[in-house]
Amino acid sequence: MRVLVTPDYRTLSEEAAALVARAVRMKPDLALGLPTGNTPLGMYEELIRKHRQEELDFSRVRTFNLDEYLGIAPGHPRSYHAYMKTRFFDHVNVRPEHAHIPDGSPGIDAALECERYENAIRDSGGIDLLIVGIGTNGHIAFNEPGSSFDSRTRVVSLAPETIQNAWKHFANEAEIPKHAITVGIRTILDARHILLLAAGPAKAEAIERALRSPVSESVPASAIQLHSDVIVILDEAARRH
Ligand code: PGA
């Protein structure tokens, strides 16, 4: 595992984007695992800049988002479909047919959707570079504490801390989804390369536990210690002092 500590969030975003850009240039049909949330926003902005100013070409890149709320239509402004569209896809040349996100639409057969999604990843040849954030409770994607390291794409209940952290994005508590579809820990560990991003002091304790505590299902992010090709990029604030 390589851990890179950057002085600030901007540098973290630039380093992450540079790593993604190098991977895309080396393998134009790269399969990317993509996160949502606040942490990757700067990386997406920098990738958009590289697309516009440095001819970074996503026309053959395939993307697989890591998760989506369940019970929310893709058109809902708080869906991860909407996040990806407005924050990234509208500004680069990823082809719509190459962009995969679990479908959490109300009324969907969620078990079938999970199976379809896991199969789509496998049939694409697997994820080359999977980028993921970390929750304050140590979750990765929506794999909350207690998730099996053998888990694959499935429906999960969101942890109280995750629901609490989502409050700022929703009008009221009743609107916050309580379930999601997420790729599993095993799905994440199957990726050829993993890039974990963490910024800000709220993540310092989770990062410390993920990187230095014994590997345990009570800290889902500690699973990355089992992978042989991981880069962690932290900003200075996310490093415990
Ligand atoms: P954040 O979320 O990037 O919005 O902090 C990360 C996560 O919960 O995985």
GROMACS .gro file of C-alpha atoms and ligand atoms in nm:
model
  250
    1MET     CA    1   0.000   0.000   0.000
    2ARG     CA    2   0.126   0.347  -0.082
    3VAL     CA    3   0.002   0.641   0.123
    4LEU     CA    4   0.043   0.989  -0.019
    5VAL     CA    5  -0.027   1.285   0.211
    6THR     CA    6  -0.096   1.610   0.028
    7PRO     CA    7  -0.087   1.956   0.186
    8ASP     CA    8  -0.446   2.036   0.098
    9TYR     CA    9  -0.765   1.919  -0.075
   10ARG     CA   10  -0.677   2.083  -0.404
   11THR     CA   11  -0.350   1.893  -0.430
   12LEU     CA   12  -0.527   1.570  -0.334
   13SER     CA   13  -0.772   1.628  -0.619
   14GLU     CA   14  -0.493   1.703  -0.867
   15GLU     CA   15  -0.294   1.395  -0.766
   16ALA     CA   16  -0.602   1.172  -0.792
   17ALA     CA   17  -0.693   1.312  -1.134
   18ALA     CA   18  -0.334   1.276  -1.256
   19LEU     CA   19  -0.336   0.911  -1.155
   20VAL     CA   20  -0.669   0.849  -1.332
   21ALA     CA   21  -0.551   1.036  -1.643
   22ARG     CA   22  -0.232   0.828  -1.660
   23ALA     CA   23  -0.436   0.508  -1.633
   24VAL     CA   24  -0.676   0.622  -1.909
   25ARG     CA   25  -0.386   0.716  -2.138
   26MET     CA   26  -0.222   0.378  -2.083
   27LYS     CA   27  -0.547   0.188  -2.137
   28PRO     CA   28  -0.806   0.390  -2.333
   29ASP     CA   29  -1.084   0.137  -2.263
   30LEU     CA   30  -1.012   0.137  -1.889
   31ALA     CA   31  -1.293   0.016  -1.659
   32LEU     CA   32  -1.320   0.271  -1.379
   33GLY     CA   33  -1.505   0.223  -1.051
   34LEU     CA   34  -1.639   0.564  -0.950
   35PRO     CA   35  -1.749   0.713  -0.618
   36THR     CA   36  -1.989   0.995  -0.533
   37GLY     CA   37  -1.992   1.219  -0.223
   38ASN     CA   38  -1.798   1.535  -0.146
   39THR     CA   39  -1.447   1.391  -0.154
   40PRO     CA   40  -1.416   1.320  -0.529
   41LEU     CA   41  -1.571   1.650  -0.646
   42GLY     CA   42  -1.231   1.820  -0.691
   43MET     CA   43  -1.097   1.518  -0.879
   44TYR     CA   44  -1.392   1.527  -1.120
   45GLU     CA   45  -1.337   1.901  -1.178
   46GLU     CA   46  -0.973   1.839  -1.255
   47LEU     CA   47  -1.057   1.550  -1.490
   48ILE     CA   48  -1.301   1.778  -1.674
   49ARG     CA   49  -1.024   2.039  -1.706
   50LYS     CA   50  -0.788   1.775  -1.843
   51HIS     CA   51  -1.054   1.664  -2.091
   52ARG     CA   52  -1.099   2.022  -2.214
   53GLN     CA   53  -0.740   2.144  -2.206
   54GLU     CA   54  -0.525   1.833  -2.234
   55GLU     CA   55  -0.734   1.617  -2.469
   56LEU     CA   56  -0.798   1.351  -2.208
   57ASP     CA   57  -1.026   1.116  -2.400
   58PHE     CA   58  -1.296   0.914  -2.224
   59SER     CA   59  -1.466   0.788  -2.542
   60ARG     CA   60  -1.367   0.427  -2.478
   61VAL     CA   61  -1.360   0.437  -2.097
   62ARG     CA   62  -1.621   0.227  -1.915
   63THR     CA   63  -1.746   0.341  -1.577
   64PHE     CA   64  -1.915   0.154  -1.292
   65ASN     CA   65  -2.047   0.358  -1.004
   66LEU     CA   66  -2.013   0.194  -0.667
   67ASP     CA   67  -2.359   0.256  -0.527
   68GLU     CA   68  -2.700   0.423  -0.553
   69TYR     CA   69  -2.978   0.497  -0.307
   70LEU     CA   70  -3.270   0.256  -0.322
   71GLY     CA   71  -3.619   0.398  -0.374
   72ILE     CA   72  -3.501   0.705  -0.564
   73ALA     CA   73  -3.557   0.747  -0.938
   74PRO     CA   74  -3.251   0.824  -1.154
   75GLY     CA   75  -3.404   1.165  -1.226
   76HIS     CA   76  -3.425   1.262  -0.859
   77PRO     CA   77  -3.185   1.551  -0.793
   78ARG     CA   78  -3.026   1.367  -0.498
   79SER     CA   79  -2.976   1.040  -0.686
   80TYR     CA   80  -2.622   0.939  -0.768
   81HIS     CA   81  -2.734   0.924  -1.131
   82ALA     CA   82  -2.801   1.299  -1.109
   83TYR     CA   83  -2.473   1.362  -0.924
   84MET     CA   84  -2.271   1.184  -1.193
   85LYS     CA   85  -2.454   1.360  -1.475
   86THR     CA   86  -2.412   1.710  -1.339
   87ARG     CA   87  -2.067   1.671  -1.181
   88PHE     CA   88  -1.894   1.467  -1.451
   89PHE     CA   89  -2.074   1.300  -1.741
   90ASP     CA   90  -2.226   1.620  -1.885
   91HIS     CA   91  -1.875   1.765  -1.917
   92VAL     CA   92  -1.668   1.480  -2.064
   93ASN     CA   93  -1.708   1.231  -2.346
   94VAL     CA   94  -1.793   0.912  -2.157
   95ARG     CA   95  -2.049   0.740  -2.381
   96PRO     CA   96  -2.388   0.690  -2.212
   97GLU     CA   97  -2.380   0.319  -2.300
   98HIS     CA   98  -2.044   0.287  -2.122
   99ALA     CA   99  -2.164   0.452  -1.797
  100HIS     CA  100  -2.309   0.207  -1.547
  101ILE     CA  101  -2.486   0.297  -1.222
  102PRO     CA  102  -2.708   0.064  -1.018
  103ASP     CA  103  -3.077   0.141  -1.072
  104GLY     CA  104  -3.248   0.212  -0.740
  105SER     CA  105  -3.580   0.321  -0.891
  106PRO     CA  106  -3.887   0.277  -0.671
  107GLY     CA  107  -4.052  -0.060  -0.739
  108ILE     CA  108  -3.747  -0.214  -0.907
  109ASP     CA  109  -3.670  -0.581  -0.842
  110ALA     CA  110  -3.363  -0.489  -0.640
  111ALA     CA  111  -3.224  -0.842  -0.601
  112LEU     CA  112  -3.236  -0.888  -0.978
  113GLU     CA  113  -3.078  -0.546  -1.032
  114CYS     CA  114  -2.790  -0.638  -0.797
  115GLU     CA  115  -2.729  -0.961  -0.985
  116ARG     CA  116  -2.744  -0.780  -1.318
  117TYR     CA  117  -2.496  -0.518  -1.197
  118GLU     CA  118  -2.243  -0.765  -1.057
  119ASN     CA  119  -2.267  -0.963  -1.384
  120ALA     CA  120  -2.215  -0.646  -1.588
  121ILE     CA  121  -1.891  -0.577  -1.399
  122ARG     CA  122  -1.773  -0.934  -1.444
  123ASP     CA  123  -1.872  -0.948  -1.813
  124SER     CA  124  -1.682  -0.627  -1.880
  125GLY     CA  125  -1.363  -0.801  -1.768
  126GLY     CA  126  -1.361  -0.650  -1.418
  127ILE     CA  127  -1.275  -0.308  -1.282
  128ASP     CA  128  -0.922  -0.186  -1.358
  129LEU     CA  129  -0.907   0.113  -1.127
  130LEU     CA  130  -1.160   0.157  -0.848
  131ILE     CA  131  -1.174   0.492  -0.672
  132VAL     CA  132  -1.347   0.503  -0.336
  133GLY     CA  133  -1.399   0.736  -0.041
  134ILE     CA  134  -1.439   0.641   0.323
  135GLY     CA  135  -1.723   0.715   0.564
  136THR     CA  136  -1.665   0.850   0.914
  137ASN     CA  137  -1.769   0.504   1.036
  138GLY     CA  138  -1.515   0.332   0.810
  139HIS     CA  139  -1.758   0.229   0.536
  140ILE     CA  140  -1.646   0.196   0.174
  141ALA     CA  141  -1.912   0.244  -0.090
  142PHE     CA  142  -2.220   0.161   0.122
  143ASN     CA  143  -2.056  -0.137   0.291
  144GLU     CA  144  -2.132  -0.048   0.650
  145PRO     CA  145  -1.953  -0.194   0.956
  146GLY     CA  146  -2.023  -0.568   0.979
  147SER     CA  147  -2.031  -0.618   0.600
  148SER     CA  148  -1.884  -0.951   0.497
  149PHE     CA  149  -1.555  -0.932   0.310
  150ASP     CA  150  -1.711  -1.187   0.072
  151SER     CA  151  -2.004  -0.957  -0.012
  152ARG     CA  152  -2.092  -0.865  -0.367
  153THR     CA  153  -2.349  -0.622  -0.508
  154ARG     CA  154  -2.654  -0.626  -0.283
  155VAL     CA  155  -2.919  -0.423  -0.102
  156VAL     CA  156  -2.801  -0.280   0.230
  157SER     CA  157  -2.950  -0.079   0.516
  158LEU     CA  158  -2.768   0.247   0.575
  159ALA     CA  159  -2.604   0.289   0.916
  160PRO     CA  160  -2.747   0.562   1.145
  161GLU     CA  161  -2.423   0.762   1.106
  162THR     CA  162  -2.450   0.746   0.726
  163ILE     CA  163  -2.812   0.866   0.740
  164GLN     CA  164  -2.705   1.144   0.977
  165ASN     CA  165  -2.428   1.252   0.736
  166ALA     CA  166  -2.679   1.260   0.447
  167TRP     CA  167  -2.910   1.507   0.623
  168LYS     CA  168  -2.753   1.811   0.464
  169HIS     CA  169  -2.844   1.680   0.116
  170PHE     CA  170  -3.213   1.617   0.180
  171ALA     CA  171  -3.504   1.842   0.269
  172ASN     CA  172  -3.604   1.644   0.578
  173GLU     CA  173  -3.534   1.318   0.754
  174ALA     CA  174  -3.827   1.137   0.593
  175GLU     CA  175  -3.677   1.201   0.249
  176ILE     CA  176  -3.342   1.040   0.329
  177PRO     CA  177  -3.322   0.690   0.182
  178LYS     CA  178  -3.263   0.418   0.440
  179HIS     CA  179  -3.143   0.157   0.190
  180ALA     CA  180  -2.905   0.143  -0.101
  181ILE     CA  181  -2.762  -0.085  -0.366
  182THR     CA  182  -2.386  -0.114  -0.327
  183VAL     CA  183  -2.106  -0.317  -0.475
  184GLY     CA  184  -1.965  -0.549  -0.209
  185ILE     CA  185  -1.630  -0.566  -0.037
  186ARG     CA  186  -1.536  -0.864  -0.255
  187THR     CA  187  -1.637  -0.667  -0.565
  188ILE     CA  188  -1.403  -0.389  -0.449
  189LEU     CA  189  -1.116  -0.627  -0.370
  190ASP     CA  190  -1.156  -0.782  -0.718
  191ALA     CA  191  -1.051  -0.452  -0.880
  192ARG     CA  192  -0.696  -0.457  -1.018
  193HIS     CA  193  -0.600  -0.125  -0.857
  194ILE     CA  194  -0.769   0.067  -0.575
  195LEU     CA  195  -0.742   0.439  -0.505
  196LEU     CA  196  -0.881   0.550  -0.168
  197LEU     CA  197  -0.935   0.921  -0.110
  198ALA     CA  198  -0.994   1.094   0.223
  199ALA     CA  199  -1.002   1.463   0.305
  200GLY     CA  200  -1.064   1.666   0.617
  201PRO     CA  201  -1.030   1.608   0.991
  202ALA     CA  202  -1.361   1.419   1.017
  203LYS     CA  203  -1.196   1.130   0.830
  204ALA     CA  204  -0.875   1.110   1.036
  205GLU     CA  205  -0.997   0.849   1.281
  206ALA     CA  206  -1.157   0.629   1.014
  207ILE     CA  207  -0.837   0.642   0.808
  208GLU     CA  208  -0.623   0.554   1.107
  209ARG     CA  209  -0.842   0.251   1.177
  210ALA     CA  210  -0.858   0.147   0.811
  211LEU     CA  211  -0.483   0.158   0.758
  212ARG     CA  212  -0.341   0.059   1.096
  213SER     CA  213  -0.597  -0.146   1.292
  214PRO     CA  214  -0.613  -0.522   1.246
  215VAL     CA  215  -0.822  -0.615   0.943
  216SER     CA  216  -1.178  -0.654   1.065
  217GLU     CA  217  -1.530  -0.655   0.923
  218SER     CA  218  -1.614  -0.396   1.189
  219VAL     CA  219  -1.399  -0.154   0.984
  220PRO     CA  220  -1.497  -0.222   0.622
  221ALA     CA  221  -1.220  -0.002   0.480
  222SER     CA  222  -0.958  -0.216   0.656
  223ALA     CA  223  -1.029  -0.472   0.381
  224ILE     CA  224  -0.798  -0.274   0.153
  225GLN     CA  225  -0.505  -0.403   0.362
  226LEU     CA  226  -0.577  -0.739   0.193
  227HIS     CA  227  -0.523  -0.594  -0.156
  228SER     CA  228  -0.181  -0.584  -0.317
  229ASP     CA  229  -0.224  -0.268  -0.525
  230VAL     CA  230  -0.368   0.020  -0.324
  231ILE     CA  231  -0.286   0.388  -0.326
  232VAL     CA  232  -0.431   0.607  -0.051
  233ILE     CA  233  -0.431   0.983  -0.099
  234LEU     CA  234  -0.502   1.190   0.212
  235ASP     CA  235  -0.491   1.557   0.269
  236GLU     CA  236  -0.293   1.672   0.571
  237ALA     CA  237  -0.614   1.725   0.770
  238ALA     CA  238  -0.718   1.360   0.731
  239ARG     CA  239  -0.392   1.237   0.884
  240ARG     CA  240  -0.408   1.183   1.255
  241HIS     CA  241  -0.165   1.410   1.438
  242PGA     P1  242  -1.792   1.200   0.144
  242PGA     O1  243  -1.845   1.053   0.161
  242PGA     O2  244  -1.695   1.196   0.030
  242PGA     O3  245  -1.913   1.281   0.113
  242PGA     O4  246  -1.725   1.238   0.272
  242PGA     C1  247  -1.756   0.947   0.162
  242PGA     C2  248  -1.826   0.821   0.203
  242PGA     O5  249  -1.916   0.825   0.289
  242PGA     O6  250  -1.790   0.714   0.151
   0.00000   0.00000   0.00000
